[in-house]
mmCIF file of C-alpha atoms in Angstrom:
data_model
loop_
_atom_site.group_PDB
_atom_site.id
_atom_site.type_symbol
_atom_site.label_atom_id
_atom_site.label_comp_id
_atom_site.label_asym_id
_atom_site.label_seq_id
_atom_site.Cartn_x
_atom_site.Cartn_y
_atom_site.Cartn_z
ATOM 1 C CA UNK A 7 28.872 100.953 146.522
ATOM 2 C CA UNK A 8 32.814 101.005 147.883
ATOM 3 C CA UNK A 9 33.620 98.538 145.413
ATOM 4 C CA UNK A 10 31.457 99.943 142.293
ATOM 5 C CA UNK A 11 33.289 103.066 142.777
ATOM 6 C CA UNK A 12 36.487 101.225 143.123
ATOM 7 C CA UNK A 13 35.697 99.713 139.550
ATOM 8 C CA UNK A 14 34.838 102.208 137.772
ATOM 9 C CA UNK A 15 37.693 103.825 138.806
ATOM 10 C CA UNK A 16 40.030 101.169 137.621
ATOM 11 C CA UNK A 17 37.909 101.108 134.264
ATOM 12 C CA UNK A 18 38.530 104.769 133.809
ATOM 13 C CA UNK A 19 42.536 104.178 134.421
ATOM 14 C CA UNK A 20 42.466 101.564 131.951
ATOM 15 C CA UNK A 21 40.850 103.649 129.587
ATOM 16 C CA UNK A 22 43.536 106.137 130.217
ATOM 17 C CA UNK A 23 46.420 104.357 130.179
ATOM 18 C CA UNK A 24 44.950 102.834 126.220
ATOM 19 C CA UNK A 25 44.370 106.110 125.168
ATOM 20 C CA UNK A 26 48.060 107.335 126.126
ATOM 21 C CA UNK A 27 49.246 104.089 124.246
ATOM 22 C CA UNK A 28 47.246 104.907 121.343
ATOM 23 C CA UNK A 29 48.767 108.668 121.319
ATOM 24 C CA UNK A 30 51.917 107.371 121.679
ATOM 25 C CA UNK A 31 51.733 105.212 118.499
ATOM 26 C CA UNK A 32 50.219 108.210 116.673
ATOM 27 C CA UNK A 33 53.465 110.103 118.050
ATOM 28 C CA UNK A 34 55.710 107.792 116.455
ATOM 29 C CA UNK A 35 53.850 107.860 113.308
ATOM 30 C CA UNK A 36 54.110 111.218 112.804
ATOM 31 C CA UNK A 37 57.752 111.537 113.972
ATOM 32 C CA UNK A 38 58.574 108.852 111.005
ATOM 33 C CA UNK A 39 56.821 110.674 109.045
ATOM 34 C CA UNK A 40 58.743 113.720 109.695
ATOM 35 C CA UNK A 41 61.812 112.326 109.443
ATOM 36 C CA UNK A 42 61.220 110.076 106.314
ATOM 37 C CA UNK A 43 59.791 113.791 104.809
ATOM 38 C CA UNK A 44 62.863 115.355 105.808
ATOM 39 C CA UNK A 45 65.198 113.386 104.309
ATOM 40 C CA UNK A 46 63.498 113.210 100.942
ATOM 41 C CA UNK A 47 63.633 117.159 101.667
ATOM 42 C CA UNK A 48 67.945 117.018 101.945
ATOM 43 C CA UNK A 49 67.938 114.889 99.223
ATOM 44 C CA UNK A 50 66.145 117.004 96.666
ATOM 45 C CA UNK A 51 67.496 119.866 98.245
ATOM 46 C CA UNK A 52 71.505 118.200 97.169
ATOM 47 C CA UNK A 53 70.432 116.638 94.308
ATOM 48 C CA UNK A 54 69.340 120.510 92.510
ATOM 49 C CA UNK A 55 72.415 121.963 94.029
ATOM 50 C CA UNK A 56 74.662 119.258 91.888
ATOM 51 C CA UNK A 57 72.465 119.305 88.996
ATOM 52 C CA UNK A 58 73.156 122.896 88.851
ATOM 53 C CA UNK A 59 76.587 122.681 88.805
ATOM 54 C CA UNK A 60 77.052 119.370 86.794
ATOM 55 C CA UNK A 61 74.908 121.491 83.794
ATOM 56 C CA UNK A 62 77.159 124.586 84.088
ATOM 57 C CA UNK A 63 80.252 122.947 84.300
ATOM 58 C CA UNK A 64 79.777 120.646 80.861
ATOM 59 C CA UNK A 65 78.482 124.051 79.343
ATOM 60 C CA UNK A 66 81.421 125.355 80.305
ATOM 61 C CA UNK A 67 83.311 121.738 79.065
ATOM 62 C CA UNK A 68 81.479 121.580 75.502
ATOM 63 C CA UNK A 69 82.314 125.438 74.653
ATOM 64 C CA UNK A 70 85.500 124.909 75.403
ATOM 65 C CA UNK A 71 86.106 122.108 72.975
ATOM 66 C CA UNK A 72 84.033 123.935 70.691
ATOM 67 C CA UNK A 73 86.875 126.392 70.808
ATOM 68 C CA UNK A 74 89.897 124.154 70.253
ATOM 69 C CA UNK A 75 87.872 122.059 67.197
ATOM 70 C CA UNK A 76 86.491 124.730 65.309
ATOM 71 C CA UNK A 77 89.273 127.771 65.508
ATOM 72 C CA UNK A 78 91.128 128.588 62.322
ATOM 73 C CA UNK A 79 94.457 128.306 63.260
ATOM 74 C CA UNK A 80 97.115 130.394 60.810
ATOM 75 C CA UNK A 81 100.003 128.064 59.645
ATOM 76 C CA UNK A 82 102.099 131.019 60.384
ATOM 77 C CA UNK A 83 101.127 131.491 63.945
ATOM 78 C CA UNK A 84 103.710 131.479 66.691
ATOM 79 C CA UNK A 85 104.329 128.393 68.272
ATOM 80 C CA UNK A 86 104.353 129.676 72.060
ATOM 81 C CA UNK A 87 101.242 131.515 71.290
ATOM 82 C CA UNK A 88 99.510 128.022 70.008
ATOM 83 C CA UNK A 89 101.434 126.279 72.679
ATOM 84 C CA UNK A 90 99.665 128.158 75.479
ATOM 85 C CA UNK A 91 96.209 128.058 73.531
ATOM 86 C CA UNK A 92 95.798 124.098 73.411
ATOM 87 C CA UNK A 93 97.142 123.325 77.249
ATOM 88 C CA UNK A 94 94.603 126.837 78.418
ATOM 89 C CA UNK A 95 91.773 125.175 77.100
ATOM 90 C CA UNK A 96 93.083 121.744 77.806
ATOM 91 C CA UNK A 97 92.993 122.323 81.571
ATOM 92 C CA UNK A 98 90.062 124.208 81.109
ATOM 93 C CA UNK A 99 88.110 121.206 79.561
ATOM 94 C CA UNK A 100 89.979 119.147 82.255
ATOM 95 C CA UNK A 101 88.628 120.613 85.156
ATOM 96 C CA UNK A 102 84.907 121.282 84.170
ATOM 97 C CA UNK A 103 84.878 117.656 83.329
ATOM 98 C CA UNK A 104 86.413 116.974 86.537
ATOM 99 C CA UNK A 105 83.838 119.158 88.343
ATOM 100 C CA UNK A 106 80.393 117.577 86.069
ATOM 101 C CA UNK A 107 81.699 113.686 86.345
ATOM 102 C CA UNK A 108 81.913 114.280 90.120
ATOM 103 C CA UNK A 109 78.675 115.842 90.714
ATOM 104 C CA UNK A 110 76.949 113.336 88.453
ATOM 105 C CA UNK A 111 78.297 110.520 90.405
ATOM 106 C CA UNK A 112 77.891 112.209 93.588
ATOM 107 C CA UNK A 113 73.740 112.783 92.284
ATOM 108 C CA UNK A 114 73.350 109.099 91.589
ATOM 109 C CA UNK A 115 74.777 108.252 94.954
ATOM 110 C CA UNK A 116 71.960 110.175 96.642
ATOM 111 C CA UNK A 117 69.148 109.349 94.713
ATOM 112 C CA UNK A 118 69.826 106.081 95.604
ATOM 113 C CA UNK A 119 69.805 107.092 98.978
ATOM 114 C CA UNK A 120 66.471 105.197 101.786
ATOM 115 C CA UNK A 121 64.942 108.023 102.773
ATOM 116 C CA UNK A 122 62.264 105.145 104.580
ATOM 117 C CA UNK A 123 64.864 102.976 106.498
ATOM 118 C CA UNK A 124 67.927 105.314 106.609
ATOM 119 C CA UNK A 125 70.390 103.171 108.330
ATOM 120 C CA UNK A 126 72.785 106.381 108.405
ATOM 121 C CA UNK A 127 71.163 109.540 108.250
ATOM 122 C CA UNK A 128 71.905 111.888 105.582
ATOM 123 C CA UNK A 129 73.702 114.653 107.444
ATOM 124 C CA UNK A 130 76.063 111.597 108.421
ATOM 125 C CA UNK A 131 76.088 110.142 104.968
ATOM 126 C CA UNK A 132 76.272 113.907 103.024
ATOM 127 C CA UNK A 133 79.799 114.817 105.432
ATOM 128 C CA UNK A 134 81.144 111.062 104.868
ATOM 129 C CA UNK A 135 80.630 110.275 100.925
ATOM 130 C CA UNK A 136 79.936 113.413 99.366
ATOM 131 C CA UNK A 137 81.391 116.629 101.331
ATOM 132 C CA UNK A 138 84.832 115.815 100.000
ATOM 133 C CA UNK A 139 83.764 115.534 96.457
ATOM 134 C CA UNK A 140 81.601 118.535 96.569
ATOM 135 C CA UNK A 141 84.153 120.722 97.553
ATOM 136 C CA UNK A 142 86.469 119.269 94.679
ATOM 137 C CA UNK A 143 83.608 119.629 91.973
ATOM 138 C CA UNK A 144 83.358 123.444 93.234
ATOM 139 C CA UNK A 145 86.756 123.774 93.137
ATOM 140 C CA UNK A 146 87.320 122.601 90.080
ATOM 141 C CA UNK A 147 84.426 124.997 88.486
ATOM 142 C CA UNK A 148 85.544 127.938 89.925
ATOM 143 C CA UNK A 149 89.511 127.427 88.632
ATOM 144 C CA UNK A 150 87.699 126.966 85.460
ATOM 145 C CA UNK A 151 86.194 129.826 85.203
ATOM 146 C CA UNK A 152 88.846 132.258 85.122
ATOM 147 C CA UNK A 153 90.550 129.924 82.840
ATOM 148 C CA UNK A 154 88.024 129.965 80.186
ATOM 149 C CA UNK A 155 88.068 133.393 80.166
ATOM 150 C CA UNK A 156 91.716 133.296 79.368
ATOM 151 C CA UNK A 157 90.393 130.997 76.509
ATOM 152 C CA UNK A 158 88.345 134.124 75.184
ATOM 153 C CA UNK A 159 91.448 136.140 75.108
ATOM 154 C CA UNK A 160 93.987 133.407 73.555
ATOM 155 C CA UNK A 161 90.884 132.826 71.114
ATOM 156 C CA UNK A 162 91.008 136.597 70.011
ATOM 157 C CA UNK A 163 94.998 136.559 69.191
ATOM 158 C CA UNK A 164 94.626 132.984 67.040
ATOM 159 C CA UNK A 165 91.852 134.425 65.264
ATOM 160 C CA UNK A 166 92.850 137.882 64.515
ATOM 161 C CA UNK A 167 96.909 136.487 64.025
ATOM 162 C CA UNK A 168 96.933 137.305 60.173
ATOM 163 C CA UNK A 169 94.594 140.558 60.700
ATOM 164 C CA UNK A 170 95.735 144.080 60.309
ATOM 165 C CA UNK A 171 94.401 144.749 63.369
ATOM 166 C CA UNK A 172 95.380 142.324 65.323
ATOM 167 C CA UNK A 173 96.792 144.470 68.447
ATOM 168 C CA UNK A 174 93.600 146.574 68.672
ATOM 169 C CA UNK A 175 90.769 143.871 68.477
ATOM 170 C CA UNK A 176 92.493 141.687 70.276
ATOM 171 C CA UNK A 177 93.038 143.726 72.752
ATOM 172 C CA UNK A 178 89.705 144.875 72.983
ATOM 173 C CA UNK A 179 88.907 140.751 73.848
ATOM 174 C CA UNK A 180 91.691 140.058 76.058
ATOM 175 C CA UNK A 181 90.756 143.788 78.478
ATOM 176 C CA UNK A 182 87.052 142.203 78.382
ATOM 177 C CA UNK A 183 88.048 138.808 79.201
ATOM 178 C CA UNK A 184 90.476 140.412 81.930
ATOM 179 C CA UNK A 185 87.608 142.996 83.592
ATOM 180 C CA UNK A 186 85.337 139.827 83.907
ATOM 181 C CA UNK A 187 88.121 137.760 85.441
ATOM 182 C CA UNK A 188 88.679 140.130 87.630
ATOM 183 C CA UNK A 189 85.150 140.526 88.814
ATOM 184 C CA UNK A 190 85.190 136.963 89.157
ATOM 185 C CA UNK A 191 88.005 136.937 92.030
ATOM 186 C CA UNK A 192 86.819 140.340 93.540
ATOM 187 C CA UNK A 193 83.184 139.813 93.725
ATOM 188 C CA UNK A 194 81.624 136.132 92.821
ATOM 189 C CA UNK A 195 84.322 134.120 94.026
ATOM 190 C CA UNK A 196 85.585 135.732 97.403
ATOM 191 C CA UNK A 197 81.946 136.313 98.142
ATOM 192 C CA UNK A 198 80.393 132.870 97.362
ATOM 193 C CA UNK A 199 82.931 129.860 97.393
ATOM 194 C CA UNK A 200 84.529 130.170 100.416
ATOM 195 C CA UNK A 201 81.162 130.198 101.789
ATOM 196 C CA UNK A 202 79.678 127.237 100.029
ATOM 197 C CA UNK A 203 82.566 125.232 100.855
ATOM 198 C CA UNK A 204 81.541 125.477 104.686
ATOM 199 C CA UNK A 205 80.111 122.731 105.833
ATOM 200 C CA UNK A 206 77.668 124.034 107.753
ATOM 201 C CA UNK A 207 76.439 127.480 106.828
ATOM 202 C CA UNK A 208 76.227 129.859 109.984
ATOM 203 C CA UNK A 209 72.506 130.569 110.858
ATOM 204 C CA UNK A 210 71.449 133.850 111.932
ATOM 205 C CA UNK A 211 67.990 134.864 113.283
ATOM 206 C CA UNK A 212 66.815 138.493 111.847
ATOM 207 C CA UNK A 213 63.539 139.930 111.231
ATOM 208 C CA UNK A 214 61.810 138.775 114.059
ATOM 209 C CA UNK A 215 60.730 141.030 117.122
ATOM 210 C CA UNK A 216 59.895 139.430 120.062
ATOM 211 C CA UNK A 217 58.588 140.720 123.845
ATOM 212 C CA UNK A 218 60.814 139.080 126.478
ATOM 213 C CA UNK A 219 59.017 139.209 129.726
ATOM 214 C CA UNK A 220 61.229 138.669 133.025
ATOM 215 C CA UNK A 221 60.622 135.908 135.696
ATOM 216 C CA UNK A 222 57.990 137.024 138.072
ATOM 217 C CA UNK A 223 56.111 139.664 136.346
ATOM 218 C CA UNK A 224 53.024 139.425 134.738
ATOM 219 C CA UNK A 225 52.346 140.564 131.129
ATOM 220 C CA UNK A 226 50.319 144.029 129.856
ATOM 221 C CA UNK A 227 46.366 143.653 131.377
ATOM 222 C CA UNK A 228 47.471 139.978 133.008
ATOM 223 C CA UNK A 229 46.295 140.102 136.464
ATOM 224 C CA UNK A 230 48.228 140.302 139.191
ATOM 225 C CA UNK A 231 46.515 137.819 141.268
ATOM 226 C CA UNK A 232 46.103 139.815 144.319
ATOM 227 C CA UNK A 233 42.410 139.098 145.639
ATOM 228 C CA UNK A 234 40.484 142.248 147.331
ATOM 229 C CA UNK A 235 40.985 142.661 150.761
ATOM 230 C CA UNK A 236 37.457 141.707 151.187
ATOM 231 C CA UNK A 237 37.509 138.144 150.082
ATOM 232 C CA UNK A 238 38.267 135.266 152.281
ATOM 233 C CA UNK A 239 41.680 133.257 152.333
ATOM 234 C CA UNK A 240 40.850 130.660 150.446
ATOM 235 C CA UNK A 241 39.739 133.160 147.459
ATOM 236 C CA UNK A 242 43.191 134.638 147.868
ATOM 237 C CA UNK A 243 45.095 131.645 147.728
ATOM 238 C CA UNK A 244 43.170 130.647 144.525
ATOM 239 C CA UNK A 245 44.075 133.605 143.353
ATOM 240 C CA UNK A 246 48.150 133.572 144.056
ATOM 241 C CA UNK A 247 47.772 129.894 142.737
ATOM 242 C CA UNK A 248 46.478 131.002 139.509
ATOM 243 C CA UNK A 249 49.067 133.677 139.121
ATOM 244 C CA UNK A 250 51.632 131.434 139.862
ATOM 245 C CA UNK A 251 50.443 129.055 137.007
ATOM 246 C CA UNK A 252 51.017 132.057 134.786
ATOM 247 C CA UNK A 253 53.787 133.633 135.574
ATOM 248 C CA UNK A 254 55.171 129.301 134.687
ATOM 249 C CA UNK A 255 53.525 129.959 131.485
ATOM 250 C CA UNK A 256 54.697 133.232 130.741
ATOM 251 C CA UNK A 257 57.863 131.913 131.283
ATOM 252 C CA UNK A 258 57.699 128.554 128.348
ATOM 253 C CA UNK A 259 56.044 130.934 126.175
ATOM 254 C CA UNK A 260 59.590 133.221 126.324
ATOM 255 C CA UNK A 261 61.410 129.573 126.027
ATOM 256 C CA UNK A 262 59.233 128.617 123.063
ATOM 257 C CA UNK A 263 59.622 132.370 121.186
ATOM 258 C CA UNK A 264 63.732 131.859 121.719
ATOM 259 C CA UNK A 265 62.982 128.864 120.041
ATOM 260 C CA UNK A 266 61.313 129.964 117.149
ATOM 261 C CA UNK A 267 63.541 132.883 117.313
ATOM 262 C CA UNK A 268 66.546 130.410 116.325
ATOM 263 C CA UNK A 269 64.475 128.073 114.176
ATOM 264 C CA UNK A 270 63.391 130.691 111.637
ATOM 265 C CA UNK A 271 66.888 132.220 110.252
ATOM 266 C CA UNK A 272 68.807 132.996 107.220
ATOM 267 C CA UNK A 273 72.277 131.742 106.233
ATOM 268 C CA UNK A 274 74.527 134.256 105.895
ATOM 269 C CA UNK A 275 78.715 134.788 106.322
ATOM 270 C CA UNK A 276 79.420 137.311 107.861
ATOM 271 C CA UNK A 277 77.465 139.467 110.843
ATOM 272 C CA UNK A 278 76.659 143.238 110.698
ATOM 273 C CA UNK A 279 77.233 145.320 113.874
ATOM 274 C CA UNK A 280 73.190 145.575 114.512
ATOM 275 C CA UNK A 281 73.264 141.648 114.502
ATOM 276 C CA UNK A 282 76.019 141.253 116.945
ATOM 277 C CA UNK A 283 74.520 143.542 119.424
ATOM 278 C CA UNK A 284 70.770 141.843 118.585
ATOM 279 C CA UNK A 285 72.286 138.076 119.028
ATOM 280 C CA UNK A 286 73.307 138.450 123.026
ATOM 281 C CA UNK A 287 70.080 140.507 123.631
ATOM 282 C CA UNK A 288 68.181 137.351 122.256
ATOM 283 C CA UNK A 289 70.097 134.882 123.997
ATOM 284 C CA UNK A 290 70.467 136.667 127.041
ATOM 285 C CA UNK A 291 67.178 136.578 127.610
ATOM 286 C CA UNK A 292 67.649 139.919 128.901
ATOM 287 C CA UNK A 293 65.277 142.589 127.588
ATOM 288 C CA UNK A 294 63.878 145.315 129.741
ATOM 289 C CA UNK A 295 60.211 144.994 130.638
ATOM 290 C CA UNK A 296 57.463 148.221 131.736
ATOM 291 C CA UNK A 297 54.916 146.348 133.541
ATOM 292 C CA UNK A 298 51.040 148.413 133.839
ATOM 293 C CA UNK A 299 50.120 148.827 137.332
ATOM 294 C CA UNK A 300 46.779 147.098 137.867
ATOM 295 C CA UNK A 301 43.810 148.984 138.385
ATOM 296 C CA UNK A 302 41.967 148.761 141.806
#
């Protein structure tokens, strides 16, 4: 009997130890899977970012030329004013082509990208290859901008040059084209580019309200794990066991919701007084607890 017992115990550790093997293997599966899954996620998430700007910037390219082709230009215009009308538009078709070639290039590069054996991971191979040229492309597109707009206004005064109204409708165009430039630097530009030229956009949890409960206290209608005074030791040592094994839960569950707290955020530049104060509170790990008394 001894030595049935002692075989069917091995037999069951065997079992055991194939079954763990077997879950590992699954593991690993479903880690590649993961990973392979996020990478293809970077990648399309880069490659609409540049096709974005690579479309906006040769709109911004092909009106430009449109401009300088198809303007009627007075043979009796003034030559500073023509002067400063071809090189304008010039280094406005300059630098949108500067910022489309570069993001075209830049999407071929990671489309071509293994997202199965990634032999440098795309974080690595985003900040090596293609952080430098992003922020050029953006660069260039947002010096562009303002500088097509000074196109609008240059347009106006060749246009309008043998026009009796030349001072008022052009400067109707040219206070347009400034308001919008102006927007440009006060609002879109000191808002957005020096943000998207971070490279790593700061993460902020909000939304989210969690119940912290401190080491050594049970939760709401938990139990505190005191036996009656009736029962036996060994029911009240059960008992403290039990609530020990909780209060150890109680405590990973708070781990895990930290967690989750910091997984599940928003990217944002710049933090609001309520989000200061609710980020150290979080981390801390600090939150004030009212604990029910049990019930006897």
């Amino acid at each position: 009997m001894i030595g049935l017992a002692a075989g069917m115990e091995m037999a069951d550790m065997a079992w055991e130890v194939k079954c763990r093997e077997e879950d590992m293997k699954q593991r690993a599966l479903e880690n590649e899977r993961h990973a392979i899954d996020d990478a293809r996620r970077s990648v399309d998430e880069k490659a609409e970012q540049l096709k974005v700007l690579a479309n906006q910037s040769a709109l911004f390219a092909g009106f430009s030329m449109v401009v300088l082709v198809e303007s009627n230009i007075p043979d009796n215009i003034h030559g500073a004013l023509l002067t400063v009308f071809g090189a304008v538009t010039a280094a406005t078709i300059a630098l949108m082509l500067v910022s489309t070639l570069n993001s075209t290039y830049m999407l071929v590069a990671i489309l071509r990208y293994d997202c199965v054996r990634r032999d440098v991971p795309f974080d690595e191979f985003w900040r090596k290859r293609c952080e430098p040229d992003w922020k050029l492309a953006l660069q260039a597109f947002s010096y562009g901008v303002p500088l097509f707009m000074v196109v609008v206004a240059l347009v106006a005064w060749v246009t309008f040059w043998n026009s009796d109204s030349l001072y008022y409708s052009a400067a109707v165009v040219t206070a347009i084209a400034a308001m919008v430039t102006l927007f440009w630097f006060g609002g879109t530009q000191r808002k957005w580019t020096s943000f998207l030229l971070m490279p790593e956009a700061r993460m902020l949890t909000r939304g989210m309200s969690i119940v912290v409960r401190s080491p050594g206290h049970p939760s709401p209608g938990e139990s505190p794990g005191i036996g009656d005074p009736t029962v036996d030791g060994t029911m009240r040592r059960s008992g403290e066991t039990n609530d020990a094994r909780r209060r150890e839960s109680s405590e990973q569950s708070d781990v895990e919701s930290l967690a989750s707290l910091n997984l599940s955020s928003l990217a944002v530049g710049e933090l609001s007084k309520s989000e200061i104060r609710m980020k150290p509170r979080a981390i801390g790990h600090t939150l004030p607890v009212r604990n029910k008394k049990a019930t006897l």
